[in-house]
Coordinates of C-alpha atoms in Angstrom, one line a residue:
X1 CA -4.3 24.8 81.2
X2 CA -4.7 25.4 77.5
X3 CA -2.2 27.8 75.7
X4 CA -3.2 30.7 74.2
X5 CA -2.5 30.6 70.2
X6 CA -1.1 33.7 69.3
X7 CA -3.2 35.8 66.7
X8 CA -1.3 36.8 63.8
X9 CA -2.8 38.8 60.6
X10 CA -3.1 36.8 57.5
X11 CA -0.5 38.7 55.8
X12 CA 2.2 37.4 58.2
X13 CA 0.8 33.7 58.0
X14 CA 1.4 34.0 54.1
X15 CA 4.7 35.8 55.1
X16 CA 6.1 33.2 57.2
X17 CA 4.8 30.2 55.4
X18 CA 6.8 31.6 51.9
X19 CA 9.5 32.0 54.0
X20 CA 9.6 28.3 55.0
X21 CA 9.2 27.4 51.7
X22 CA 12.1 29.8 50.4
X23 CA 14.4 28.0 52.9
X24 CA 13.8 24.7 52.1
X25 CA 14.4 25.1 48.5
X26 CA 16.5 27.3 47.9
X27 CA 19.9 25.6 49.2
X28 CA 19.9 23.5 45.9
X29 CA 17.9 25.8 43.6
X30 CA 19.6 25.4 39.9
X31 CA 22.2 23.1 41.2
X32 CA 21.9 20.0 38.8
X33 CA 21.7 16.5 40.3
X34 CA 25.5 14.7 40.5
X35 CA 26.2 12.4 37.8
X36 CA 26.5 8.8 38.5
X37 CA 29.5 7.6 36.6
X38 CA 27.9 4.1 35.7
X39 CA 25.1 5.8 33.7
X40 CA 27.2 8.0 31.7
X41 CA 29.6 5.1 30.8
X42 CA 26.7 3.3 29.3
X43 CA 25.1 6.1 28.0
X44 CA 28.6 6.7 25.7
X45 CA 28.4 2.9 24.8
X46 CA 24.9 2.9 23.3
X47 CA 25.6 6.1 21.6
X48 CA 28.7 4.6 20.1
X49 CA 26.9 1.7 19.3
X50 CA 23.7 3.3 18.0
X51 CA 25.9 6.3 15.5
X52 CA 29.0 4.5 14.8
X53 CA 28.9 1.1 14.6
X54 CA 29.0 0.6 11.0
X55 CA 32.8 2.4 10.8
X56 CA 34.1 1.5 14.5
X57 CA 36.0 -1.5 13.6
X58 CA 38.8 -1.1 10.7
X59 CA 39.2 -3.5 8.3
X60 CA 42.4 -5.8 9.0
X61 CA 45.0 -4.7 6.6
X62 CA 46.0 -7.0 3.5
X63 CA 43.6 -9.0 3.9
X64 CA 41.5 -10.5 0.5
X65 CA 38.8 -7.6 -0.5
X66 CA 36.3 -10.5 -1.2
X67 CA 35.2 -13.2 1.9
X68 CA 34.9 -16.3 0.7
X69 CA 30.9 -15.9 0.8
X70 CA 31.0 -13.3 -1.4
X71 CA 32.6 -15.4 -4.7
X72 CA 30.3 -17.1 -7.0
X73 CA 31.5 -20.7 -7.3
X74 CA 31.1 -23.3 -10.0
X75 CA 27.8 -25.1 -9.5
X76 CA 29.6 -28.4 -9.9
X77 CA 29.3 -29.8 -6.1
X78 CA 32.2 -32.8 -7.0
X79 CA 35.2 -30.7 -8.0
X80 CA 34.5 -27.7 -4.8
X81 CA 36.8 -28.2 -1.9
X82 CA 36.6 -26.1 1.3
X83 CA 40.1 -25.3 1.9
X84 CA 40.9 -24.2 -1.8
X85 CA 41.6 -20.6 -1.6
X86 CA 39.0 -18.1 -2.4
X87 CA 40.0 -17.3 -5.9
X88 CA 38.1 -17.9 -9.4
X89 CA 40.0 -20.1 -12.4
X90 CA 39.2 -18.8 -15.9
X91 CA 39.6 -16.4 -18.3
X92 CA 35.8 -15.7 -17.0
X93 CA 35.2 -13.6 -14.2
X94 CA 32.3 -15.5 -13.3
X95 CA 30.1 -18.7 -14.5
X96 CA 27.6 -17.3 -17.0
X97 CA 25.3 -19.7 -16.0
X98 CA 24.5 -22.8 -14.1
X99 CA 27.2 -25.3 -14.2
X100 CA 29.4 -23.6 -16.5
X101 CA 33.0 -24.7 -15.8
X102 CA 36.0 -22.6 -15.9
X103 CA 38.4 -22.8 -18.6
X104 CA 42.1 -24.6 -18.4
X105 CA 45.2 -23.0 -18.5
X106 CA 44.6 -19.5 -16.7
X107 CA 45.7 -17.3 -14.5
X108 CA 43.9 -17.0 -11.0
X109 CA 41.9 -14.1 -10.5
X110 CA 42.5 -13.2 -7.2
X111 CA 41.7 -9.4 -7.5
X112 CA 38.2 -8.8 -9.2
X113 CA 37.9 -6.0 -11.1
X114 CA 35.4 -2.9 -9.7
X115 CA 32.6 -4.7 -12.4
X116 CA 33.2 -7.6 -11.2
X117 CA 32.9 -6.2 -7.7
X118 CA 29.5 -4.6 -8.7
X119 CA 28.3 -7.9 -9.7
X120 CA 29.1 -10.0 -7.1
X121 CA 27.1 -7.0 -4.9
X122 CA 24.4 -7.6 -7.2
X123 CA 24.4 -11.4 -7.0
X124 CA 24.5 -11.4 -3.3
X125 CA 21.5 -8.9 -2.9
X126 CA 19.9 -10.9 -5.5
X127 CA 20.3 -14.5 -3.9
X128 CA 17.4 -14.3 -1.4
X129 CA 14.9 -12.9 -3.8
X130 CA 12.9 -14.9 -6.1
X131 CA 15.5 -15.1 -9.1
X132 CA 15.3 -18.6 -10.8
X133 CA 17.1 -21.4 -10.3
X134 CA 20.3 -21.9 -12.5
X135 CA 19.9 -17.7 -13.5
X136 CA 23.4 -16.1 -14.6
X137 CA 24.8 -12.9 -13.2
X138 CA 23.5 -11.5 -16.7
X139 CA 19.7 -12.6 -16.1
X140 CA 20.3 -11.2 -12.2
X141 CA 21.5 -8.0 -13.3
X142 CA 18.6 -8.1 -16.0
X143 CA 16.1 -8.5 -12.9
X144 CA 17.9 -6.2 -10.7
X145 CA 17.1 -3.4 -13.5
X146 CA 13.8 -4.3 -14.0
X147 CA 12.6 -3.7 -10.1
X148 CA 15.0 -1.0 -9.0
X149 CA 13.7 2.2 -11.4
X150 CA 10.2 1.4 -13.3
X151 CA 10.9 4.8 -14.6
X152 CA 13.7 3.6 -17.2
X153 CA 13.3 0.8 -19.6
X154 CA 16.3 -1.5 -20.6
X155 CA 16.7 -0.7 -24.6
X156 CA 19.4 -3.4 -26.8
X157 CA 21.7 -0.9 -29.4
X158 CA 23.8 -3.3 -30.9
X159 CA 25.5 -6.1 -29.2
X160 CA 24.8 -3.9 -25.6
X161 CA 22.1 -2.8 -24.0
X162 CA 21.3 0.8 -21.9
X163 CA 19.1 1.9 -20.0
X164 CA 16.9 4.9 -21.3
X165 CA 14.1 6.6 -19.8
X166 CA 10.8 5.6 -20.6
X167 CA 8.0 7.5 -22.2
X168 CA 6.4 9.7 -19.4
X169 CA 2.5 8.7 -19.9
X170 CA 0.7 11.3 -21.4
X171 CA -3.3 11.6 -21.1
X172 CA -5.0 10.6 -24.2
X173 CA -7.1 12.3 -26.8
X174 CA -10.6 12.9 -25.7
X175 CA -13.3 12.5 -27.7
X176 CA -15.0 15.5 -29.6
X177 CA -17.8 16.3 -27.9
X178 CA -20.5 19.9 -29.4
X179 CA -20.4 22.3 -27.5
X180 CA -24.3 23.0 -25.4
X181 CA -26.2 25.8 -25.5
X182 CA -29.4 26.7 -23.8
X183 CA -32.6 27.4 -25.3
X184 CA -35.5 27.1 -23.3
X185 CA -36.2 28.9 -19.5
X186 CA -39.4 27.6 -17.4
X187 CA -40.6 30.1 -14.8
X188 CA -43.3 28.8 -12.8
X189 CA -42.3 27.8 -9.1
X190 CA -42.7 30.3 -6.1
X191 CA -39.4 29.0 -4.3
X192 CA -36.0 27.7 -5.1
X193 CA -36.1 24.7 -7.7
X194 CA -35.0 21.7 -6.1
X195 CA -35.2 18.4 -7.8
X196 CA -35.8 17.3 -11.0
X197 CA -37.2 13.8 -12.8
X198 CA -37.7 12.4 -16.2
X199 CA -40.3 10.3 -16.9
X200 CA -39.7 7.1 -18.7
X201 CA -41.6 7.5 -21.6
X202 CA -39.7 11.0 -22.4
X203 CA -43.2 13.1 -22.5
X204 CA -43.2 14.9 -19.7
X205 CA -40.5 15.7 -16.3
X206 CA -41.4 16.9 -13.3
X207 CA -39.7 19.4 -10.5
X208 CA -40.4 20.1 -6.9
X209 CA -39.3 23.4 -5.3
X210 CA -39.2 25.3 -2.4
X211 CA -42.4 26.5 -2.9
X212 CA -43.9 23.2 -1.6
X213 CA -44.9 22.7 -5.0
X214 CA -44.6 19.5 -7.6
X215 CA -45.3 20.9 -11.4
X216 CA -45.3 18.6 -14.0
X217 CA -43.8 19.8 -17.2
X218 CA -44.6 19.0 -21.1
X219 CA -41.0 18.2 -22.5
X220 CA -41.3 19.3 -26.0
X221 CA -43.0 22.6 -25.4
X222 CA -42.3 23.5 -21.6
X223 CA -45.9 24.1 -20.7
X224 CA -47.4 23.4 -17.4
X225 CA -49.6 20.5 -17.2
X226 CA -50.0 19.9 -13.5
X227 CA -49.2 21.2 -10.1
X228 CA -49.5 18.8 -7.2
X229 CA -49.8 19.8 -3.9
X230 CA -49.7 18.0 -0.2
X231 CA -46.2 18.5 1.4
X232 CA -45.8 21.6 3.9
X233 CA -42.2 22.0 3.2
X234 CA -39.6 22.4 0.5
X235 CA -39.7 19.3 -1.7
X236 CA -36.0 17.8 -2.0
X237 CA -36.2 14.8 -4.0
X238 CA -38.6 13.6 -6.9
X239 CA -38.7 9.7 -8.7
X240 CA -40.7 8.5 -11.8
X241 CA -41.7 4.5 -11.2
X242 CA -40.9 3.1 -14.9
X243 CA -43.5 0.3 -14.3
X244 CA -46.5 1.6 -12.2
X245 CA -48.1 4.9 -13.2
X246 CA -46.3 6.5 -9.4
X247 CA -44.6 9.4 -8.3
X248 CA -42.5 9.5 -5.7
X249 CA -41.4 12.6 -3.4
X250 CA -39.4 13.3 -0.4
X251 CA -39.3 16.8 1.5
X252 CA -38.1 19.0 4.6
X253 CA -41.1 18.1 6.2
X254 CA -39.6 14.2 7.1
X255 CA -42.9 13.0 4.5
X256 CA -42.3 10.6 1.8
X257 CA -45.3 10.0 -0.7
X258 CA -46.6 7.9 -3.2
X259 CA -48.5 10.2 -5.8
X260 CA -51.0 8.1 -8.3
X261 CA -50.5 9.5 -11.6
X262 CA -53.9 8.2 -12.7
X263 CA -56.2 9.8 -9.6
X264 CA -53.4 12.8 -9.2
X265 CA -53.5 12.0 -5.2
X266 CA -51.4 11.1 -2.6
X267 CA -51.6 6.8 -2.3
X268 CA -49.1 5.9 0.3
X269 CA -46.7 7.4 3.1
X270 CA -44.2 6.3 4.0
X271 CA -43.4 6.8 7.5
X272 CA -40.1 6.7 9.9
X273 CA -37.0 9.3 8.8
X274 CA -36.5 11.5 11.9
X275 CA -35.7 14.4 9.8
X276 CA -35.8 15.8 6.8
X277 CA -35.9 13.6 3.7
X278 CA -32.9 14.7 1.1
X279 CA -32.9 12.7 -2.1
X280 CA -34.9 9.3 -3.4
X281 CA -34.3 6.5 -5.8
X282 CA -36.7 3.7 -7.0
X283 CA -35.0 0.2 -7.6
X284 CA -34.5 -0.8 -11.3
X285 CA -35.9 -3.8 -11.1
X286 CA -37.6 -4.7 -7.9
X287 CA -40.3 -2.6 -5.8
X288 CA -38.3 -1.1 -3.7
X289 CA -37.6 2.7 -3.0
X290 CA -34.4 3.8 -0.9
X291 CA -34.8 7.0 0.6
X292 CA -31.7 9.0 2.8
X293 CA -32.0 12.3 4.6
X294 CA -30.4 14.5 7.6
X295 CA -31.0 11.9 10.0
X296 CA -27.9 10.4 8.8
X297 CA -29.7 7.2 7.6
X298 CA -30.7 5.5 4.1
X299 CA -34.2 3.5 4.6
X300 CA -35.5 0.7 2.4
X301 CA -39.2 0.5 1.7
X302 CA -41.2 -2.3 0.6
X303 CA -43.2 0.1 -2.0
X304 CA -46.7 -2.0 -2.2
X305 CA -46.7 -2.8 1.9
X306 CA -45.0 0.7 2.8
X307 CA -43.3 -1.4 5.2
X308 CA -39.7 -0.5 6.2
X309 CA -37.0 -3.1 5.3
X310 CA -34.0 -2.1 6.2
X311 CA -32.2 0.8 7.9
X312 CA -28.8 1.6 6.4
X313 CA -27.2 3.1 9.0
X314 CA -23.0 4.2 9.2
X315 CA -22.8 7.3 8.1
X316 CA -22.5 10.0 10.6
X317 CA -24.1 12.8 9.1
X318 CA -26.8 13.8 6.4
X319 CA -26.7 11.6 3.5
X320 CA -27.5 13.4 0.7
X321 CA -27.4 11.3 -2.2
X322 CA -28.6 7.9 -3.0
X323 CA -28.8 5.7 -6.2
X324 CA -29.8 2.4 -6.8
X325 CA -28.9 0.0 -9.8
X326 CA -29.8 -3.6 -10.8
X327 CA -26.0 -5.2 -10.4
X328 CA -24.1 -5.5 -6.7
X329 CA -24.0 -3.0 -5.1
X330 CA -26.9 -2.6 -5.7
X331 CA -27.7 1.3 -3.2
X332 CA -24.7 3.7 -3.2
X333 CA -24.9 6.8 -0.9
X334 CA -23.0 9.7 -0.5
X335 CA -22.7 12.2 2.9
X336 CA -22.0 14.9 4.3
X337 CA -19.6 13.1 6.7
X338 CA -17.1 12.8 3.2
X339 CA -17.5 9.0 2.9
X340 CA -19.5 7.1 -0.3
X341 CA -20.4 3.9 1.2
X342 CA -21.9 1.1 -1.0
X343 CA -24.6 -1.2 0.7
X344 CA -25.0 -5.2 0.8
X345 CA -29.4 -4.6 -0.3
X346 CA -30.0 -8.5 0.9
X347 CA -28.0 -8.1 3.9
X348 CA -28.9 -4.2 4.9
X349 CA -25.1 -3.3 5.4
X350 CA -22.5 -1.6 4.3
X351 CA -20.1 -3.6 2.0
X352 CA -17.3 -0.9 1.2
X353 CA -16.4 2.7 2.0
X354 CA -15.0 5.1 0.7
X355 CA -13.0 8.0 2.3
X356 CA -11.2 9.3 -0.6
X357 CA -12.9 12.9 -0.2
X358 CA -11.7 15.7 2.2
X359 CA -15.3 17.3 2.0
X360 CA -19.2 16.7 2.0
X361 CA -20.0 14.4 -1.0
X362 CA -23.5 16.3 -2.7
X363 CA -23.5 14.4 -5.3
X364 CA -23.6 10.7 -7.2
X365 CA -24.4 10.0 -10.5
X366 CA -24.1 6.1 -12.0
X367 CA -22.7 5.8 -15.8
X368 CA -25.7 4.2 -17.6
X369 CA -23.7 1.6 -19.6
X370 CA -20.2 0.9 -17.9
X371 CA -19.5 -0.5 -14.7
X372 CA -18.7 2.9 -12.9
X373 CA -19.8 6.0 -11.1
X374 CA -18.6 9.6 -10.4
X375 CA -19.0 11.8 -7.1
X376 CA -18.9 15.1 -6.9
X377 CA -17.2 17.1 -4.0
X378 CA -15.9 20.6 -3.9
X379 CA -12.5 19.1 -3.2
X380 CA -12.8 16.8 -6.5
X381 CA -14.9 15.0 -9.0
X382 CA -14.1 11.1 -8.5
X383 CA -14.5 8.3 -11.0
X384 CA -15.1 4.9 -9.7
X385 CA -15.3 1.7 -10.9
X386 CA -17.8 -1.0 -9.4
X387 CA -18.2 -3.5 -8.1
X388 CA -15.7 -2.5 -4.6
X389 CA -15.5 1.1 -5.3
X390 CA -11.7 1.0 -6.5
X391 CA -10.4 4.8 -8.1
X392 CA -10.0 5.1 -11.2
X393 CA -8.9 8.9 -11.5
X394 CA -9.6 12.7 -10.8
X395 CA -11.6 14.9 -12.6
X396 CA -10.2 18.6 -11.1
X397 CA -11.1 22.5 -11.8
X398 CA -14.8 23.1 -10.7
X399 CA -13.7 24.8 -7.5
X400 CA -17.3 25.5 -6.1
X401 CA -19.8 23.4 -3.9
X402 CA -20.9 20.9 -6.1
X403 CA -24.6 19.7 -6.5
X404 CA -25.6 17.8 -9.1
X405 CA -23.7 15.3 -11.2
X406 CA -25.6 13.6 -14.5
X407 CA -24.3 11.7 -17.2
X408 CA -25.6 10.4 -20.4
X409 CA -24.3 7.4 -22.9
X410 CA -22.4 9.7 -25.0
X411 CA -20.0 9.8 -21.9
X412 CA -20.6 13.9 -21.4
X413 CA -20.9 14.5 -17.5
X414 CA -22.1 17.0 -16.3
X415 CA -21.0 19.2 -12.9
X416 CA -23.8 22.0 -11.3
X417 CA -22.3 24.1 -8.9
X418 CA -23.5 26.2 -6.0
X419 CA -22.6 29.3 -7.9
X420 CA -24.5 28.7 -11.0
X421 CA -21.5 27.2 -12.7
X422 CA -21.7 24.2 -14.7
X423 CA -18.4 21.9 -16.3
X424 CA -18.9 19.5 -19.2
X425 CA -16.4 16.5 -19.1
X426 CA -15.2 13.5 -21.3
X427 CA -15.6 10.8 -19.4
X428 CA -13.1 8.3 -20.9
X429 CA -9.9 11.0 -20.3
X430 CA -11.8 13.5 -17.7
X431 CA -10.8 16.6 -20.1
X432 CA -13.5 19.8 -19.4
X433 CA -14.3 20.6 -22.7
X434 CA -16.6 23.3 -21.4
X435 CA -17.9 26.2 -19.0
X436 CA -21.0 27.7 -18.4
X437 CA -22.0 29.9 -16.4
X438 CA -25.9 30.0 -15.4
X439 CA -27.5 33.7 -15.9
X440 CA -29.9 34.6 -13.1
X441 CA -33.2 35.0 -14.8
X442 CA -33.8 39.1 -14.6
X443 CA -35.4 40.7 -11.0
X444 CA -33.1 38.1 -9.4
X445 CA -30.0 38.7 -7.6
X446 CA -26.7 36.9 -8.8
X447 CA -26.2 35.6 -6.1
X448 CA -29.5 33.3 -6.9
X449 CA -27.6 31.6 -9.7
X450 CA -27.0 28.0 -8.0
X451 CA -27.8 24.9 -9.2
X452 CA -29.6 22.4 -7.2
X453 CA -30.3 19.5 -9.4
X454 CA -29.8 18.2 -13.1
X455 CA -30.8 15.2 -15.1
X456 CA -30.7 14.1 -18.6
X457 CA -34.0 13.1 -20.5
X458 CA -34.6 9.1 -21.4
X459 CA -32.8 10.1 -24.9
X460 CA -29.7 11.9 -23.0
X461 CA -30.2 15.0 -25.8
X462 CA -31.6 17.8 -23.1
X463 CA -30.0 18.4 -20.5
X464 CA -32.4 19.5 -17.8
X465 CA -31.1 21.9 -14.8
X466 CA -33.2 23.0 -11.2
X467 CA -31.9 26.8 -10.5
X468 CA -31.8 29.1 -7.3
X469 CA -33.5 31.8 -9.4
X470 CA -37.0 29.6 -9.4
X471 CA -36.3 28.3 -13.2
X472 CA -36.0 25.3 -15.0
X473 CA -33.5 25.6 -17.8
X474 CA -32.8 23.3 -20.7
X475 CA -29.7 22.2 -22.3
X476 CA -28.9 20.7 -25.8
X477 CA -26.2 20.0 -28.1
X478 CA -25.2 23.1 -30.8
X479 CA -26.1 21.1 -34.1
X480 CA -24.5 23.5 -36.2
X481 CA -20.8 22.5 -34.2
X482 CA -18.6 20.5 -36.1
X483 CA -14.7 19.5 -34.9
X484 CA -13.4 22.6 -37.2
X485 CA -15.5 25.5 -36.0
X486 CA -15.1 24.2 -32.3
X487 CA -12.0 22.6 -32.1
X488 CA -10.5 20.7 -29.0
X489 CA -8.6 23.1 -26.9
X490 CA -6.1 19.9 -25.7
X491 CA -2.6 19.2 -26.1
X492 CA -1.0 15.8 -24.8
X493 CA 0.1 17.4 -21.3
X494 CA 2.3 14.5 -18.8
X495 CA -0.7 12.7 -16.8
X496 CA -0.4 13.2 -13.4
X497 CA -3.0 10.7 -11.9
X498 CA -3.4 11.2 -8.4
X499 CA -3.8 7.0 -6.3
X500 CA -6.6 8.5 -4.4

C-alpha cells in the first residue's frame, strides 16, 4: 500500500527548502578557514627572500672593502701569485694600460680611494662587454660615457675633459616656397566632383563626378570640350594612359572602363570587383592597370586581354587608394582598415605593411623624383621612404579628414581636407608654409566645401582641385611673391620627431 505524499503549497516547499539551506551554511558563515602553520612559514620565507634579500645578510665586520675579484691586477701572468694579498703596489692606483707594471719603492694601497672605488665598479661592469683587448680604465671610462647618456657629449678643456650637454637638434630651415593663389573656378558637373586627371601632354585634364558624368577640360582656358557618358553611378577614379590614346574610369556602380580617346566610346570592361570601384592607377611602364575598391581588394588587369592577373587581397576593409610606380614596390595601397601595404606585382602579395596610422588612410601620393611617399590620415600626414616602407617623420596640424595628397618636383605637398581646407608643406623639413581655406562657390551651403581629389598638371605649376560644391578650381603660384614681401613665418624650434 502506497503512501499518500502530503500536498503542500509552493510557498512552503520554497520555505522549507531555504530553510535547509540556511542550516547547512550558516554554522560557518564568515568564519575564515584555519591556517595551516606550514604554509604560512613558507609564505614568510619567500617573502623574505623575494623583498629583502639584497640587505638580509650584513657584511662581516673589518673585513677588506674590495674581494679579491674586484682589483685590477698587472697583466703580467709570471710575477701574479694567488696567495699574495689583495692589495695594489705603486704610486698608481691602477695599471693604465695593458701590461703596465707598478712602480718600486711604494707603499701598498690597501684602501682605494672612493675614485678609485668608482673605477674599479666601472671596470667590472665593463669586463663582459665588448671593450678591447689591452683597454685602460681611462679608455673603459671613455666607453662607459659614450653608451650610458647619448644626450651629453664628452668635451676636452685643458688637460681634463667634462661632460656637457649636447646640442638639442633643432629642425632645419625650409625652403622658401610663394605663397598659391587661386584664379580660375570651372562649373559644369551636376553632382559632387570626384576625381581628377592630367593628361600627359599637359592640354587638356579631365574630372568625373557624382553626376555620372566624365567632362574633359581645355587646361589653358577651362572650357568644356567633352562630356562622356556610360557609367550609372558616381564616377570615383579617373587615369590618362601616357602611351595609348585611353581613358580609364572606375565608379560606384562596380564598372571599370576603357574609354578610346579617338572614337570617344567605351573599348573594354573590365569585369570582377564585388563592389564599388574607389580609385585607379595605370602602370608606368607596363600595360597593366591596378584598380582597389570597397570590396577590400586591389585587382591587376592585363589592359589589352582585360584579363585579371592578380587579386591583392589583406586588407580588411575598403581600399581607397592605390599607386603604381616603375621601381619595387612597384603598387602601394592604402585602407580604410589604417594599414598601407606595399605589394610584391610579380608575386601578387603583400611584401610590407604598414600600421603606423590610428585611422583610415584616404590618401597616397608618390614624390616624383626621390625614393619616398606621403599618406595622409586625419591622425597624421606620414613620409615614407621606399623601398620597405621605413618612417621617416610626421607632418602634423591638418586636423580634418584627409582626401587628397599631391606633390610636385619643387617638393610643395599638398593636403585637401573634408572641410574644404587645404595645407601647403615643404617636403624636405615638413614646415606648413600655408592655409587655405576653400570658398563654397555661391547658392551652396558651407558645409559643401570638401575636397575630394587634387592633382598637379605634367609641369607641376597648377594645382588642380575636385570640390563638394560641383567645381573644379585651380591653383598657381603668386608670381609677384618674393622672400621679402612673404617672409618665412619659422624659427628654429627643438625637433621633436615622433619613431612612428
Amino acid at each position: 500500500m502506497t503512501e499518500e505524499v502530503q500536498k503542500h503549497s509552493v510557498h512552503t516547499l520554497v520555505f522549507r527548502s531555504l530553510k535547509r539551506t540556511h542550516d547547512m551554511f550558516i554554522a560557518d558563515q564568515g568564519n575564515t578557514p584555519a591556517k595551516d602553520p606550514k604554509c604560512e612559514l613558507l609564505k614568510r620565507k619567500l617573502k623574505v627572500a623575494d623583498e629583502y634579500a639584497l640587505v638580509k645578510d650584513m657584511p662581516k665586520e673589518g673585513g677588506n672593502k674590495m674581494h679579491n675579484k674586484d682589483v685590477i691586477k698587472p697583466l703580467d701572468e709570471n710575477s701574479w701569485n694567488g696567495s699574495q694579498d689583495p692589495s695594489i703596489l705603486g704610486t698608481h692606483p691602477y695599471p693604465t694600460g695593458s701590461g703596465v707594471q707598478l712602480t718600486d719603492g711604494s707603499s701598498m694601497h690597501t684602501d682605494p680611494s672612493k675614485s678609485s672605488s668608482m673605477e674599479m665598479a666601472l671596470y667590472e661592469k665593463n669586463r663582459m662587454m665588448d671593450t678591447p683587448a689591452g683597454s685602460g680604465v681611462h679608455d673603459i671610462r671613455q666607453s662607459h660615457i659614450d653608451r650610458s647618456d647619448p644626450s651629453k657629449a664628452l668635451v676636452a678643456i685643458g688637460n681634463q675633459q667634462a661632460l656637457v650637454p649636447r646640442k638639442a637638434p633643432t629642425m632645419p630651415k625650409p625652403s622658401w616656397h610663394p605663397p598659391w593663389k587661386l584664379y580660375r573656378v570651372i562649373s559644369g558637373h551636376l553632382g559632387w566632383v570626384r576625381c581628377v586627371a592630367v593628361e600627359p601632354g599637359n592640354q587638356w585634364f579631365a574630372t568625373g563626378a557624382g553626376d555620372r558624368m566624365i567632362k574633359i577640360w581645355d587646361l589653358a582656358s577651362g572650357t568644356l570640350k567633352l562630356s562622356l557618358t556610360g557609367h550609372i553611378s558616381s564616377v570615383r577614379g579617373l587615369c590618362v594612359s601616357p602611351r595609348q590614346p585611353y581613358l580609364f574610369s572606375c565608379s560606384e556602380d562596380k564598372q571599370v572602363r576603357c574609354w578610346d580617346l579617338e572614337y570617344n566610346k567605351t573599348t573594354r570592361h573590365y569585369h570582377g570587383h564585388l563592389s564599388a570601384v574607389y580609385a585607379l592607377d595605370l602602370h608606368p611602364t607596363i600595360d597593366v592597370l591596378v584598380t582597389c575598391g570597397r570590396d577590400g581588394t586591389a585587382r591587376v588587369w592585363d589592359v589589352r586581354s582585360k584579363a585579371c592577373v592578380h587579386t591583392l587581397t589583406g586588407h580588411n576593409n575598403t581600399v581607397a587608394s592605390v599607386k603604381c610606380q616603375a621601381s619595387e614596390p612597384q603598387v602601394i595601397t592604402g585602407s580604410h582598415d589604417c594599414t598601407i601595404r606595399l605589394w610584391d606585382l610579380a608575386m601578387g602579395r603583400s611584401r610590407a605593411t604598414l600600421t603606423n596610422h590610428k585611422k583610415s588612410v584616404r590618401a597616397v601620393a608618390l614624390h616624383p623624383t626621390q625614393y619616398s611617399f606621403a599618406s595622409g590620415s586625419p591622425d597624421n600626414i606620414k613620409q615614407w621612404k621606399f623601398p620597405d616602407g621605413n618612417f621617416i617623420q610626421n607632418l602634423s596640424g591638418h586636423n580634418s579628414i584627409i582626401n587628397a595628397l599631391a606633390l610636385n618636383s619643387d617638393g610643395v605637398l599638398v593636403s585637401g581636407a573634408d572641410n574644404g581646407s587645404m595645407h601647403f608643406w615643404d617636403w624636405r623639413t615638413g614646415y606648413n608654409f600655408q592655409r587655405i581655406q576653400a570658398a563654397a562657390q555661391p547658392g551652396s551651403i558651407d558645409s559643401e566645401s570638401g575636397i575630394f581629389a587634387m592633382t598637379y598638371d605634367q609641369s607641376g605649376s597648377r594645382l588642380i582641385t575636385a570640390e563638394a560644391d560641383k567645381t573644379i578650381k585651380i591653383y598657381k603660384e603668386d608670381e609677384t611673391a618674393t622672400e621679402e614681401s612673404h617672409p618665412l613665418n619659422w624659427r628654429p624650434d627643438i625637433q621633436r620627431k615622433k619613431r612612428y
